[in-house]
Amino acid sequence: MERGSASAGPATGAETATGSGTAVRHHGNRHGRSEAARMAVLEAADDLLVEKGFAGVTIEGIAAGAGVAKQTIYRWWNTKTDILLDAFLQDAAEAFTPADHGDLAADLRDHLGRLADFLAGSDAGAVFRALLGHAQHDPAFAAVLRARYLDEQRRRDRLPLENAIARGELSAGLDLAFEVDRLVGPLYHRVLVTGDPVDRAFTDRLVDDFLRRPPHPPASAAGGGTP
Amino acid sequence: MERGSASAGPATGAETATGSGTAVRHHGNRHGRSEAARMAVLEAADDLLVEKGFAGVTIEGIAAGAGVAKQTIYRWWNTKTDILLDAFLQDAAEAFTPADHGDLAADLRDHLGRLADFLAGSDAGAVFRALLGHAQHDPAFAAVLRARYLDEQRRRDRLPLENAIARGELSAGLDLAFEVDRLVGPLYHRVLVTGDPVDRAFTDRLVDDFLRRPPHPPASAAGGGTP
Amino acid sequence: MERGSASAGPATGAETATGSGTAVRHHGNRHGRSEAARMAVLEAADDLLVEKGFAGVTIEGIAAGAGVAKQTIYRWWNTKTDILLDAFLQDAAEAFTPADHGDLAADLRDHLGRLADFLAGSDAGAVFRALLGHAQHDPAFAAVLRARYLDEQRRRDRLPLENAIARGELSAGLDLAFEVDRLVGPLYHRVLVTGDPVDRAFTDRLVDDFLRRPPHPPASAAGGGTP
Amino acid sequence: MERGSASAGPATGAETATGSGTAVRHHGNRHGRSEAARMAVLEAADDLLVEKGFAGVTIEGIAAGAGVAKQTIYRWWNTKTDILLDAFLQDAAEAFTPADHGDLAADLRDHLGRLADFLAGSDAGAVFRALLGHAQHDPAFAAVLRARYLDEQRRRDRLPLENAIARGELSAGLDLAFEVDRLVGPLYHRVLVTGDPVDRAFTDRLVDDFLRRPPHPPASAAGGGTP
DNA sequence: CATTAAGCGAGACGGTACGTCTCGTCTTCAT
DNA sequence: ATGAAGACGAGACGTACCGTCTCGCTTAATG
């Protein structure tokens, strides 16, 4: 899973790998949390998820796989889903800033295509689906998942539309949340509900359809809007 | 949850786990399954789900709640999700045949509204979301869920469009699966992913939008079809 | 184990668990106990004991092995040890009437040798040891075992001595129970407690020793009797 | 059952399952076994045996009675009989070093009397009979029982005779195993087989008889002993 | 420079639930 | 009425993880 490479970059902030030795800050406590242990746990967690599925992810299994004591895990995480969420965020966080080609159609095709690849075709997407599945069972975790990932992802989903508005391609009055629902909703539906495959043809068609229809007025004017 | 009334009648018992048809009691079979035990299990299962959430549903808990031996459960079901699926199917199966008002707009508004109520506002919907969440962890169960519920539900989702085609309101060349994705996808997205509320205004707007835009031609003719 | 020949005859079959008397046979009528079922049960029971040991003997296992319904077993026996006791009695009952050679030494050597062979070297002996073992756990069963087998066996053990008394070889005042304890006790001790092998040399030596020492007077005259 | 006092001392706890020696508590070992749990298990086990008999001794029952988790039991013992054996050894081990009065008759009377009291009249004896009964069903356990108790007990049984040989009271050529069989065999026979009561009169009579008969030459000279 | 307190690997512990096994009872159908 | 079949309530089995807890070691900032 090449975790090391995912986080070594300047974007990740304080937690670098242990090898560097310089950036270990955390001066509040005596000698601070072991970065090696943290990485080993995250790596072991999604190795387990990929190998044996969600039910095969176990705190004890993670501890054994990471060569770490259970207590070390419990010191820093509360549940296995917290661990998986950390692992997921570390892998996936930067993967998604949509490009800005100066053209709404191109931006949307690009973004939806990459979203589809992520959701249906990547290891990280598998972890995400597992987390989203768990969120259906656990409202508290759902809130955490939203705060730590989904809200950010929705902002990214909105970005191409916002850029288009800034460019004047789209009217400023759009209900962006609704439009995003309409763009990505069918994609999530296929991935989460029907299980049908999602390919470029499908996502392009979604974009196509979105662009061909008259922009939808916001809810307050739902009754009478015209293009 | 009024389970007794949901099945065809107190004496029926036809629905074994596979849900066959004719009403046999159980003296037609040589040594019959106890219908009372079956009902008690299903009832206990979704009582538990509602009271304590998915993680609180336990085979032992169901057995205790139903006054039934664990072995009786294991004789007829493999996993707790099988039980919940049976319970869900028994409650929810007939709830959804969409009406046919002879008018596509009315049919869609009605259907999407009822779908939203079901998904977001009913006990049965809570069970369904839990099952769908579990399906994200367990591909085998996902297949079962599709075979036993989702495929049927998708047929129901398609029905208003098919009726409209029969009436000539819509062109016969539509890619119904895609159109259904576009209708219900945003709804599922809100319920499963964003957690935003879904009300009549939202579903009506989805319908509205669907009707206002030119019907989308099938993929092969993506370039140009118009009504 | 040749069970069939042991009980097929008209004289047998009477000893049901309830101990009724008449030989039912169930020849033409459909009432009455099935002798075939009874035999199959007994045979299956000690087949299981020999194959898988005492813990491997199970009512369900016997039923399966005998091709008989559990209820048929429960109708006629209370516990698995009752079945094993019936099986044992049927096999072993007639095996032990000690011969009367008109000579105490010969009679005792013969009897102890056969007893040793039985206890340590026969399938029936294995069943007997299992039953005796179970009797250590279950006083009620111990009582049944004594009533149905051990008392009779002790009578047989006494027989050579009684014959010798009748012949005048031994004094009539002997405490036979004590003398029998002294004859067979060491043998049982080896078989049940130490697990040391018992061969003819050992049993002959017991007899030898018994004969060489002055017969022990009864307790009341412990101080002085001589032959 | 006064377990605390039976072991070498309240702080000892040296007896792991294997019963080694030095007193370590358990902060000498790196991650120590809980002595409290061990004691509670042993105590609960033979409380159960005394109260409800062998069949009433259950791992779950022991765990509940001891306030201990089942897994803690399975970590240290394999079967319930292992537990009972540990409990028995702890209670009974030191109870039996026969005294040495300098007189064979007195030593034997004393030893056999105490052995009879133990076997037939004590709680520990009840446990022992249960273990011996189980050994009839389970050869592997029989071997363990011999290695952990019976061999030692036989040494104790031999001791009075060995002392007498050392004193010159008995000839050095005796087959001690055989002589011990003859001394204690009748006692075990009564206790294990016939169920007849064993009192001092009986054991004294066994000793009496042993002493009155001419010492038996070893097997190799069985044919020709002299008085 | 010793002290000392945090993090850590290790793993025993009291628990809960798992899925399996056998028990003894029962109902049904066929003979 | 007996027997074959087998579902049922009951409950123990042995296993897997849970989350908590000591324990002894290491290590780095503090006094």
mmCIF file of N, CA and C in Angstrom, chain A residues 24 28 39 45 55 62 66 69 71 88 105 110 128 134 139 145 172 204 207 223:
data_model
loop_
_atom_site.group_PDB
_atom_site.id
_atom_site.type_symbol
_atom_site.label_atom_id
_atom_site.label_comp_id
_atom_site.label_asym_id
_atom_site.label_seq_id
_atom_site.Cartn_x
_atom_site.Cartn_y
_atom_site.Cartn_z
ATOM 1 N N VAL A 24 10.122 15.544 14.981
ATOM 2 C CA VAL A 24 9.290 14.803 15.912
ATOM 3 C C VAL A 24 8.610 15.664 16.952
ATOM 4 N N GLY A 28 5.039 18.216 24.203
ATOM 5 C CA GLY A 28 4.227 18.248 25.420
ATOM 6 C C GLY A 28 4.554 17.095 26.346
ATOM 7 N N MET A 39 2.187 4.325 12.086
ATOM 8 C CA MET A 39 2.165 3.906 10.698
ATOM 9 C C MET A 39 1.908 2.411 10.568
ATOM 10 N N ALA A 45 -3.969 -2.212 9.412
ATOM 11 C CA ALA A 45 -5.430 -2.153 9.355
ATOM 12 C C ALA A 45 -5.920 -2.292 7.929
ATOM 13 N N ALA A 55 -15.085 -7.580 8.325
ATOM 14 C CA ALA A 55 -15.226 -8.398 9.526
ATOM 15 C C ALA A 55 -13.894 -8.998 9.951
ATOM 16 N N ILE A 62 -4.946 -6.365 14.085
ATOM 17 C CA ILE A 62 -4.120 -5.213 13.736
ATOM 18 C C ILE A 62 -2.870 -5.183 14.607
ATOM 19 N N ALA A 66 0.753 -5.473 13.164
ATOM 20 C CA ALA A 66 1.621 -4.301 13.240
ATOM 21 C C ALA A 66 2.784 -4.507 14.209
ATOM 22 N N ALA A 69 1.450 -3.474 20.699
ATOM 23 C CA ALA A 69 0.591 -3.944 21.780
ATOM 24 C C ALA A 69 -0.801 -3.347 21.644
ATOM 25 N N GLN A 71 -2.658 -2.199 23.798
ATOM 26 C CA GLN A 71 -2.819 -0.982 24.573
ATOM 27 C C GLN A 71 -2.352 0.240 23.794
ATOM 28 N N PHE A 88 -7.560 5.569 5.825
ATOM 29 C CA PHE A 88 -8.169 6.026 4.587
ATOM 30 C C PHE A 88 -7.796 7.478 4.294
ATOM 31 N N ALA A 105 -17.533 21.388 -18.911
ATOM 32 C CA ALA A 105 -17.710 20.016 -19.405
ATOM 33 C C ALA A 105 -16.469 19.183 -19.114
ATOM 34 N N ASP A 110 -13.833 15.015 -16.096
ATOM 35 C CA ASP A 110 -12.637 14.620 -15.357
ATOM 36 C C ASP A 110 -12.979 14.226 -13.923
ATOM 37 N N PHE A 128 -13.288 3.104 1.736
ATOM 38 C CA PHE A 128 -14.343 4.093 1.885
ATOM 39 C C PHE A 128 -15.719 3.457 1.901
ATOM 40 N N HIS A 134 -20.351 1.052 7.407
ATOM 41 C CA HIS A 134 -20.415 1.104 8.862
ATOM 42 C C HIS A 134 -21.191 2.320 9.346
ATOM 43 N N PRO A 139 -24.631 6.102 13.796
ATOM 44 C CA PRO A 139 -24.801 7.524 13.510
ATOM 45 C C PRO A 139 -23.639 8.372 14.010
ATOM 46 N N LEU A 145 -17.389 10.647 10.107
ATOM 47 C CA LEU A 145 -17.004 10.448 8.702
ATOM 48 C C LEU A 145 -17.312 11.695 7.883
ATOM 49 N N ALA A 172 -25.472 32.265 -11.071
ATOM 50 C CA ALA A 172 -25.062 32.297 -9.663
ATOM 51 C C ALA A 172 -26.138 31.789 -8.718
ATOM 52 N N ASP A 204 -19.588 9.992 -18.285
ATOM 53 C CA ASP A 204 -19.712 11.005 -19.331
ATOM 54 C C ASP A 204 -21.174 11.298 -19.622
ATOM 55 N N VAL A 207 -22.580 13.593 -17.112
ATOM 56 C CA VAL A 207 -22.168 14.972 -17.359
ATOM 57 C C VAL A 207 -22.953 15.556 -18.533
ATOM 58 N N GLY A 223 -41.467 26.070 -8.593
ATOM 59 C CA GLY A 223 -42.710 25.966 -9.332
ATOM 60 C C GLY A 223 -42.638 26.527 -10.747
#
